[in-house]
PDB file of C-alpha atoms in Angstrom:
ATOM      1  CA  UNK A 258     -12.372-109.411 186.955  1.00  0.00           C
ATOM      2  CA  UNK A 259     -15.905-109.983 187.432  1.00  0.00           C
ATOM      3  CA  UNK A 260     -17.868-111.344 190.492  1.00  0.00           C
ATOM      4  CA  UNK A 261     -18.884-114.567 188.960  1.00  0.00           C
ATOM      5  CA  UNK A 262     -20.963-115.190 192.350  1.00  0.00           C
ATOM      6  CA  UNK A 263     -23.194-112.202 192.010  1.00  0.00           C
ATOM      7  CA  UNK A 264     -24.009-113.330 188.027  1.00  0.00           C
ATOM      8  CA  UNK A 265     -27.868-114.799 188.134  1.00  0.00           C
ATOM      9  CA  UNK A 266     -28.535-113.758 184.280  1.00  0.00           C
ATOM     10  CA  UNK A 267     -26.273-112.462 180.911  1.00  0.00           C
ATOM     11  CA  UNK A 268     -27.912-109.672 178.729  1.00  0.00           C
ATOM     12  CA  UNK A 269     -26.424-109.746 175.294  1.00  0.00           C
ATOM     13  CA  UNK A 270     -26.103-106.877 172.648  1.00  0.00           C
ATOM     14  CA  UNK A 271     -26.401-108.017 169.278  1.00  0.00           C
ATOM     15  CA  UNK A 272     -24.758-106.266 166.611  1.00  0.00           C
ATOM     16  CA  UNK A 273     -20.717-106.390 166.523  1.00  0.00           C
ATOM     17  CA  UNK A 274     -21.299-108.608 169.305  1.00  0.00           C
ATOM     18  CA  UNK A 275     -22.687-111.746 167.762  1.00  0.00           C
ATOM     19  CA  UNK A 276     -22.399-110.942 164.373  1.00  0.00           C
ATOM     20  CA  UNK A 277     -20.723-108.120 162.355  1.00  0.00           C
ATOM     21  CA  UNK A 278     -23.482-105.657 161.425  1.00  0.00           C
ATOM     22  CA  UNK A 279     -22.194-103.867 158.387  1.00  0.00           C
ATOM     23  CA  UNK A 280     -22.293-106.483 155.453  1.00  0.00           C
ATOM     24  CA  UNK A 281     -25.965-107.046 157.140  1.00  0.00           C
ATOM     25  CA  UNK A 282     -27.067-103.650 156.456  1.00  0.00           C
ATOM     26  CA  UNK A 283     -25.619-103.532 152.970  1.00  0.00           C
ATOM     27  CA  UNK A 284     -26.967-106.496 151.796  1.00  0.00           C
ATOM     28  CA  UNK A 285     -30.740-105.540 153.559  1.00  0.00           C
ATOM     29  CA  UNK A 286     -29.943-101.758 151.420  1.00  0.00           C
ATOM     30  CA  UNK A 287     -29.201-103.771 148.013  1.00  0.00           C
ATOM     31  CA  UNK A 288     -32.391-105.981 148.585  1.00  0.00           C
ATOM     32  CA  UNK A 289     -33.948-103.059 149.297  1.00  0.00           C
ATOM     33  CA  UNK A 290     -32.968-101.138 145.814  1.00  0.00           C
ATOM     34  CA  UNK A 291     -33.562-104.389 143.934  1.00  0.00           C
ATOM     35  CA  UNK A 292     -37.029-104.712 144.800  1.00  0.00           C
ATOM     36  CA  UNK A 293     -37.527-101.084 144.269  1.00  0.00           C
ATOM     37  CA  UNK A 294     -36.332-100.934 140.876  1.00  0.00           C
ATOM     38  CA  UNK A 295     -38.699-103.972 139.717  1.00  0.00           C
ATOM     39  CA  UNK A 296     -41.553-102.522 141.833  1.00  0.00           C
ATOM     40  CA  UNK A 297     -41.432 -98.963 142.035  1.00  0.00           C
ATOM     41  CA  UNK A 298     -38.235 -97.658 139.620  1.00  0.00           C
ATOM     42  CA  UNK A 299     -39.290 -94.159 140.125  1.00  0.00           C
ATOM     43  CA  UNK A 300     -38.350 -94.259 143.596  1.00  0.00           C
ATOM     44  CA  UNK A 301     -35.662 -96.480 143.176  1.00  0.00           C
ATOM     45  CA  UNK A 302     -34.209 -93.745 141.299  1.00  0.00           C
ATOM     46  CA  UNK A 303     -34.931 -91.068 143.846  1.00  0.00           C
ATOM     47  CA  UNK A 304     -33.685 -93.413 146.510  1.00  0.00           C
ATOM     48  CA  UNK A 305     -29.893 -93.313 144.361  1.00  0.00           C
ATOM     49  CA  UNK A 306     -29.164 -89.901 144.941  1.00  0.00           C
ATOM     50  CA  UNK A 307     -26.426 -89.036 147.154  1.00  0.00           C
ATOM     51  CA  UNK A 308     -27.186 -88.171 150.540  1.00  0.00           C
ATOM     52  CA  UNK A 309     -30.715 -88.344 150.342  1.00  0.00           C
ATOM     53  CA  UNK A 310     -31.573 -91.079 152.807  1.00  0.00           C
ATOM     54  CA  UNK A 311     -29.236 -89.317 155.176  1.00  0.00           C
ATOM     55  CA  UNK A 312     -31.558 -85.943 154.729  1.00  0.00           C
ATOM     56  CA  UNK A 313     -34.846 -87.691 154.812  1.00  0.00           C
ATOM     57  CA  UNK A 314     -33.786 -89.969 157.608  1.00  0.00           C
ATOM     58  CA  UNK A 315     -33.370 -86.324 159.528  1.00  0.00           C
ATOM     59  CA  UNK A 316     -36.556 -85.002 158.542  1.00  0.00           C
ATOM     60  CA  UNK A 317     -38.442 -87.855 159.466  1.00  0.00           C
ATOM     61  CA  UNK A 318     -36.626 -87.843 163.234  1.00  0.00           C
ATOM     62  CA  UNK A 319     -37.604 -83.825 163.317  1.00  0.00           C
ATOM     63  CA  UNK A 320     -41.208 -84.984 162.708  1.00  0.00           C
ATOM     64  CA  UNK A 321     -41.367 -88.014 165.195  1.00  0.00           C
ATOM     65  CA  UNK A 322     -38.127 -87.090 167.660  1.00  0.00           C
ATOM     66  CA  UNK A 323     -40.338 -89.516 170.355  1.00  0.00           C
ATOM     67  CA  UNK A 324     -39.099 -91.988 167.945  1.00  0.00           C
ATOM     68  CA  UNK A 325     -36.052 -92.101 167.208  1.00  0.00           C
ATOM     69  CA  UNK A 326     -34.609 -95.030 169.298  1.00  0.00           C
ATOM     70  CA  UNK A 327     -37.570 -97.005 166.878  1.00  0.00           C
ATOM     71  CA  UNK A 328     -35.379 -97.866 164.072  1.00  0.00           C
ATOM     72  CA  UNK A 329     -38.210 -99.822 161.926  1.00  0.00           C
ATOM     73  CA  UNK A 330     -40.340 -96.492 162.414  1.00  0.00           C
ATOM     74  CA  UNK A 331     -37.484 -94.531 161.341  1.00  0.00           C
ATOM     75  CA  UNK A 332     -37.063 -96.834 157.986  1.00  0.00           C
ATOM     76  CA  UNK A 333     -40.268 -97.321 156.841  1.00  0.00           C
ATOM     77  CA  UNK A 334     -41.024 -93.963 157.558  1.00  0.00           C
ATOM     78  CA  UNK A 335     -38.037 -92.970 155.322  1.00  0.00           C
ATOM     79  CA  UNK A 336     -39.064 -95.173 152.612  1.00  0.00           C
ATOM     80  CA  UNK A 337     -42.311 -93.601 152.362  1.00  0.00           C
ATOM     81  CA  UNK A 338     -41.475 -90.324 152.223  1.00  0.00           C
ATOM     82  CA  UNK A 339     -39.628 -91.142 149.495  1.00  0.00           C
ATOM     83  CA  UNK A 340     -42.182 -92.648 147.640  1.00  0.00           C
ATOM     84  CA  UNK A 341     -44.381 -89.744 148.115  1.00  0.00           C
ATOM     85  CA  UNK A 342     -41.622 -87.226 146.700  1.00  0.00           C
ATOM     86  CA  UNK A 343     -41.105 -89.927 143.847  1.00  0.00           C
ATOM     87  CA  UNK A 344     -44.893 -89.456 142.633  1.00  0.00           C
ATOM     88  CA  UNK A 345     -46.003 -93.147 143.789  1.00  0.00           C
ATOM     89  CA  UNK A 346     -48.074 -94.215 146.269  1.00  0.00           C
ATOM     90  CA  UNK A 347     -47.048 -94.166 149.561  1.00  0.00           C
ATOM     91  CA  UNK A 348     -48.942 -97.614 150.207  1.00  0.00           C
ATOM     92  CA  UNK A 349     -46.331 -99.809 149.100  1.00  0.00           C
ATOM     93  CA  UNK A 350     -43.829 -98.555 151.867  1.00  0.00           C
ATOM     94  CA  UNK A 351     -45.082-101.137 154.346  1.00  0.00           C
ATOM     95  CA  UNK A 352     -44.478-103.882 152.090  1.00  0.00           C
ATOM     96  CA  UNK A 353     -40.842-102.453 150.586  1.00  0.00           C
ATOM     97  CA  UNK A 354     -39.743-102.171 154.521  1.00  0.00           C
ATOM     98  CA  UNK A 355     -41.147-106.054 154.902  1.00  0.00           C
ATOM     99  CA  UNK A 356     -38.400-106.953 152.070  1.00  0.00           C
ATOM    100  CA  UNK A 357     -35.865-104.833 153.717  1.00  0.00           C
ATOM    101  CA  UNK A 358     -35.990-106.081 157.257  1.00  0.00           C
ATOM    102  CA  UNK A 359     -36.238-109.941 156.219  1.00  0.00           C
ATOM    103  CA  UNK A 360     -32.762-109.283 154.801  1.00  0.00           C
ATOM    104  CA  UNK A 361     -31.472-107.653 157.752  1.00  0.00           C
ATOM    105  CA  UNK A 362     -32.409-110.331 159.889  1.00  0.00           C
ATOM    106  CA  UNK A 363     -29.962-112.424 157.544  1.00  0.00           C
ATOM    107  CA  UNK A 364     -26.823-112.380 159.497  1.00  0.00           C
ATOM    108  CA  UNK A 365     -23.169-114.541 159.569  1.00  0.00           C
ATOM    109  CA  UNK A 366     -22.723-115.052 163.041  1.00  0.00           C
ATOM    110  CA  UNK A 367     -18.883-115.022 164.635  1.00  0.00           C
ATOM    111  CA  UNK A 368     -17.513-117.964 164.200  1.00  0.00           C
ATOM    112  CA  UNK A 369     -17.637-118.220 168.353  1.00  0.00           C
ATOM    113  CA  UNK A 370     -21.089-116.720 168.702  1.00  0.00           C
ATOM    114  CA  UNK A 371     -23.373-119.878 168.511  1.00  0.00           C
ATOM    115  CA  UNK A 372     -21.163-122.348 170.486  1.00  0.00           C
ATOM    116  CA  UNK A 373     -20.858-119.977 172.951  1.00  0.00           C
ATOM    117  CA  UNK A 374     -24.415-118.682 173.135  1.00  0.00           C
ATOM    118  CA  UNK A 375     -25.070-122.694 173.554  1.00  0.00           C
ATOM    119  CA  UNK A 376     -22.397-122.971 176.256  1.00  0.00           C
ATOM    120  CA  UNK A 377     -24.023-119.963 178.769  1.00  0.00           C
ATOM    121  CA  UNK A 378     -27.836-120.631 177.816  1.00  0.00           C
ATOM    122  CA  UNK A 379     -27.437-124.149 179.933  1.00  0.00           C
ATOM    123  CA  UNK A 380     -26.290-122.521 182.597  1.00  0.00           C
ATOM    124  CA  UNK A 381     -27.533-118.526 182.485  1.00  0.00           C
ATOM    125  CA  UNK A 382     -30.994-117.314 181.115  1.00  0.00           C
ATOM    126  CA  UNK A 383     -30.296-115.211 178.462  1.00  0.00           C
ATOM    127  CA  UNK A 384     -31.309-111.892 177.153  1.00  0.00           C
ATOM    128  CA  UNK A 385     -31.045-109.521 174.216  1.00  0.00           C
ATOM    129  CA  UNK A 386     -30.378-105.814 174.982  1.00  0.00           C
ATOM    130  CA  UNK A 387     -30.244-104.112 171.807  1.00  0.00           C
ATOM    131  CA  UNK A 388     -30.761-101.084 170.225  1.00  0.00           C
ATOM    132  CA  UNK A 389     -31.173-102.427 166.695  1.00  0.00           C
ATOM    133  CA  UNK A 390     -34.066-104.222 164.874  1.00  0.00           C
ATOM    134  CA  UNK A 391     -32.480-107.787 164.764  1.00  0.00           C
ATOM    135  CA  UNK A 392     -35.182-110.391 165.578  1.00  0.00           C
ATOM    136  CA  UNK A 393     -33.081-113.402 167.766  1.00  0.00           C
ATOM    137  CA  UNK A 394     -36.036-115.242 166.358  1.00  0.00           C
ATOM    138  CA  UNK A 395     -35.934-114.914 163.075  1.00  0.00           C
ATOM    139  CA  UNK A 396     -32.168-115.197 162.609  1.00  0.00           C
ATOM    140  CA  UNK A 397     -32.974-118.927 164.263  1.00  0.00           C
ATOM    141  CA  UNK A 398     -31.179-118.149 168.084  1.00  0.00           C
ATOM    142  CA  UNK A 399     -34.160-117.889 169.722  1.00  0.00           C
ATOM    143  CA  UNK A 400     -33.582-121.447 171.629  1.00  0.00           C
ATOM    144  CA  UNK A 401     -31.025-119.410 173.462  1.00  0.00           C
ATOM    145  CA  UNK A 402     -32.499-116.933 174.834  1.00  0.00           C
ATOM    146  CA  UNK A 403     -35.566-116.049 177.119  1.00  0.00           C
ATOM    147  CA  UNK A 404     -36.553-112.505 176.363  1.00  0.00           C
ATOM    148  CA  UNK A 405     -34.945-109.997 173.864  1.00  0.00           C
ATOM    149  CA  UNK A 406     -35.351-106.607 175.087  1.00  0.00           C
ATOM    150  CA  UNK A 407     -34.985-103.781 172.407  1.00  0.00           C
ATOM    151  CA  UNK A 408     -35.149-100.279 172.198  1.00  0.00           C
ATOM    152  CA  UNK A 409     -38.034-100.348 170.433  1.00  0.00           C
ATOM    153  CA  UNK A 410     -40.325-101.485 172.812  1.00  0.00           C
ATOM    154  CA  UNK A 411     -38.997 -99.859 175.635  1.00  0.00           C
ATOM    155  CA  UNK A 412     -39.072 -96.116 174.403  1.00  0.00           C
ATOM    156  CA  UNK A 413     -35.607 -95.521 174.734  1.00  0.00           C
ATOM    157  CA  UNK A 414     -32.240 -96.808 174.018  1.00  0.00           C
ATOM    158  CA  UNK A 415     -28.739 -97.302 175.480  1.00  0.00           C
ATOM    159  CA  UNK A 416     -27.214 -95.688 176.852  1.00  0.00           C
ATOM    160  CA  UNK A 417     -30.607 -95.239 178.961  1.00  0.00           C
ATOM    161  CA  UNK A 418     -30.239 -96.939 182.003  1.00  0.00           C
ATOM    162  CA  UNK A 419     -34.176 -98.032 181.665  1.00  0.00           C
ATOM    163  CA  UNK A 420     -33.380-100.019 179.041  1.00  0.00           C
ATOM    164  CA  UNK A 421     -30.755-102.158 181.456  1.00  0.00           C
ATOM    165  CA  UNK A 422     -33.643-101.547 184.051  1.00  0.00           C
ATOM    166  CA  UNK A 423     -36.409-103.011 181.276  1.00  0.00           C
ATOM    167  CA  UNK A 424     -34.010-106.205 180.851  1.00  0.00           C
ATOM    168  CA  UNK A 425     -33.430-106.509 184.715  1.00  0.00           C
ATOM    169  CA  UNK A 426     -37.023-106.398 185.431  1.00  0.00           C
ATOM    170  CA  UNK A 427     -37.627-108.852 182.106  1.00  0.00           C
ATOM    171  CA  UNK A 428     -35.306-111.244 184.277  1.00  0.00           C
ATOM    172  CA  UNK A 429     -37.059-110.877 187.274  1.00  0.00           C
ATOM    173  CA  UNK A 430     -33.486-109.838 188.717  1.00  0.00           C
ATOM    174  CA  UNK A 431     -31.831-106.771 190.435  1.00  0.00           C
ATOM    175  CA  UNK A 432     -29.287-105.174 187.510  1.00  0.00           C
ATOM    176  CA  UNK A 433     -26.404-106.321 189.858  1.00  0.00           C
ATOM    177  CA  UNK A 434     -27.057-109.961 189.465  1.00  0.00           C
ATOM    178  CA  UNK A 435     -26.711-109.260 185.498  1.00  0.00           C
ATOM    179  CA  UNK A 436     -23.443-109.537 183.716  1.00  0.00           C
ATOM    180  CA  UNK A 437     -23.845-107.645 180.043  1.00  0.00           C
ATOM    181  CA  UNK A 438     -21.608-108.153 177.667  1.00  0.00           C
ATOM    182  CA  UNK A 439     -21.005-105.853 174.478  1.00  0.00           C
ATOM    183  CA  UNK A 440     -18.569-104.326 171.924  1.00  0.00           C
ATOM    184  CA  UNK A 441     -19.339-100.574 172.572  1.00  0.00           C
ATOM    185  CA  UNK A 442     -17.549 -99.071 175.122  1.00  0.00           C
ATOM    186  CA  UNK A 443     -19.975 -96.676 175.983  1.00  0.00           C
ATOM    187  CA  UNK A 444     -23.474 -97.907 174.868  1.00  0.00           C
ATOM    188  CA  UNK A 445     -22.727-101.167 176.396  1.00  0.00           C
ATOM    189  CA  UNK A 446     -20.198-101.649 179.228  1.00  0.00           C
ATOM    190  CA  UNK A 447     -19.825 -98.422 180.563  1.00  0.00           C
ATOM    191  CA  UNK A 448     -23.824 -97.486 180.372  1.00  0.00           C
ATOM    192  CA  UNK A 449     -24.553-100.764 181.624  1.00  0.00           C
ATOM    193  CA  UNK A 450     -22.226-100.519 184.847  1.00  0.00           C
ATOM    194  CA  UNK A 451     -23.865 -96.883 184.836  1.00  0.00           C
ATOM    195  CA  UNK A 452     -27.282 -99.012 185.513  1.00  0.00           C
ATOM    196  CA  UNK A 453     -25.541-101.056 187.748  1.00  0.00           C
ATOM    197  CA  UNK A 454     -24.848-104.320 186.517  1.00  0.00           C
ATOM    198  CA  UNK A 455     -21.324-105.853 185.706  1.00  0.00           C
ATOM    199  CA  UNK A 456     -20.087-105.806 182.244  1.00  0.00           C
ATOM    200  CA  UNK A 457     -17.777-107.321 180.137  1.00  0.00           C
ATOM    201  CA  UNK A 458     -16.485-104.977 177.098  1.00  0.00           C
ATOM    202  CA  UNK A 459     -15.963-107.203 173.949  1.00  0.00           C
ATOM    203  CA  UNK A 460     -13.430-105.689 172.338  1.00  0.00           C
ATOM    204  CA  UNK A 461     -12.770-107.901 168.971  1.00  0.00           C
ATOM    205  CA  UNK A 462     -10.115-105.745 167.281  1.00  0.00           C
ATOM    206  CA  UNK A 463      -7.828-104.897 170.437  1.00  0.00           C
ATOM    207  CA  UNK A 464      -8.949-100.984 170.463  1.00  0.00           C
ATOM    208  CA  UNK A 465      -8.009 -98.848 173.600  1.00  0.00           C
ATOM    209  CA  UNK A 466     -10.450 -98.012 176.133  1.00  0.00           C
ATOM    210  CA  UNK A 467     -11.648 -94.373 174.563  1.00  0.00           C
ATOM    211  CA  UNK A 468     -13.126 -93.302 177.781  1.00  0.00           C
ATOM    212  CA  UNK A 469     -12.013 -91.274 180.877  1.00  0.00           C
ATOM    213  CA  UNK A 470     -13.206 -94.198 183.287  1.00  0.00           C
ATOM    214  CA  UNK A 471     -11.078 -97.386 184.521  1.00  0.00           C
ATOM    215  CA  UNK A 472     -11.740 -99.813 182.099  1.00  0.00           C
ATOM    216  CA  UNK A 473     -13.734-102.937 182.605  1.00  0.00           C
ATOM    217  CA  UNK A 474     -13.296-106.125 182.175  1.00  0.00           C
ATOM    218  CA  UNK A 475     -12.553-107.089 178.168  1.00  0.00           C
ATOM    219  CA  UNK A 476     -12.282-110.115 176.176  1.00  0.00           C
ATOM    220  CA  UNK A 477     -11.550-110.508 172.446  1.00  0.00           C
ATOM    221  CA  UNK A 478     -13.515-113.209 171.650  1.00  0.00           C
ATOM    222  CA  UNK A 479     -16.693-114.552 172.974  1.00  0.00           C
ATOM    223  CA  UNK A 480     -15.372-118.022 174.085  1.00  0.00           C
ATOM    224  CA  UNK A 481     -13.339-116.121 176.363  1.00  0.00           C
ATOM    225  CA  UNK A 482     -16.685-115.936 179.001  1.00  0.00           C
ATOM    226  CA  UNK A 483     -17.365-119.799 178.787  1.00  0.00           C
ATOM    227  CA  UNK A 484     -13.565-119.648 180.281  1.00  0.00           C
ATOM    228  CA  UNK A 485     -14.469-117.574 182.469  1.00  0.00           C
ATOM    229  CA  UNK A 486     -17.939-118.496 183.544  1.00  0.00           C
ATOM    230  CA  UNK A 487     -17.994-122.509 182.591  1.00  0.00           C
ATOM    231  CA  UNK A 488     -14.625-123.457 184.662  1.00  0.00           C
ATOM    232  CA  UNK A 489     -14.272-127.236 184.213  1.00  0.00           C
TER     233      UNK A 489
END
């Protein structure tokens, strides 16, 4: 179990932990190719072809490898090399990525992801340790937390222990006064006990523990830390 005495702050990853990422990303891709095709067809074309994004995706982290953990660099650097190699003007790639990331930031939370976010903000300052490009903000659960910390503006991402250090210091906290809870194994709860905080492992679809090290803490659902945090 965790050392509920030692917890001063919670650091929170974001997607698969408070909301499930995938249909995010393919609705923010089909926005995406909409607004393409009425806007730029040429390169919505281009876009289409199999495998593509995967091979421009690569070339663009070959060119910019200091930016890789960046993920809005990465895609709106993608999208304009694809304009270029459509023949249109590579101008309109800041405003196609501007379409793309408002959808991504549209997300259906887990059904126990706001009450319990709720719950632990009255209690625990909150933070957001992700590697994505969510905006807490903009997705409207910004009440709950204090700082979001993301890879993007710390230069690296998990599992890099500065990134657990970045939050910590965001906190004003030593990492062992931070609980952090996540749903990957080894980006979240076994890089963040690397960094040395506690960490919970949310582990929504009952998987095994895939690494060599004892296991931490898990829970299946979210309300499962108000339980264990908010005793009555």
């Amino acid at each position: 179990m965790i050392d509920t005495t030692r917890i001063q702050a919670i650091t929170l990853d974001l997607d698969d932990t408070l909301w499930p990422v995938a249909p995010v990303i393919v609705h923010a891709e089909n926005t995406l190719r909409d607004w393409l095709q009425q806007h730029l067809p040429r390169t919505a074309q281009l876009w289409q072809t199999p495998d593509l994004p995967r091979e421009v995706r690569r070339a663009v982290v070959q060119r910019h490898p200091e930016r890789r953990h960046d993920l809005s660099f990465l895609r709106r650097e993608m999208i304009r090399d694809v304009m270029v190699q459509a023949g249109d003007a590579p101008g309109h790639a800041d405003a196609a990525f501007e379409v793309f990331f408002a959808a991504r930031q549209q997300v259906t939370l887990f059904e126990d992801s706001l009450g319990t976010l709720r719950a632990l903000a009255g209690r625990y300052p909150l933070l957001a340790l992700s590697n994505g490009n969510a905006n807490v903000r903009q997705i409207g659960l910004g009440d709950c937390f204090v700082a979001s910390i993301a890879a993007s503006q710390v230069g690296c991402a998990k599992p890099d222990r500065r990134i657990f250090q970045a939050a910590a210091d965001a906190a004003g906290l030593a990492p062992e006064q931070i609980l952090h809870v996540g749903d990957d194994a080894q980006l979240d709860a076994q890089a963040a006990r690397e960094a040395g905080m506690q960490a919970v492992w949310l582990n929504r679809e009952g998987k095994p523990w895939p690494l060599e090290t004892a296991p931490p803490p898990q829970i299946h659902t979210l309300a499962t830390l108000v339980q264990w945090l908010l005793p009555r």
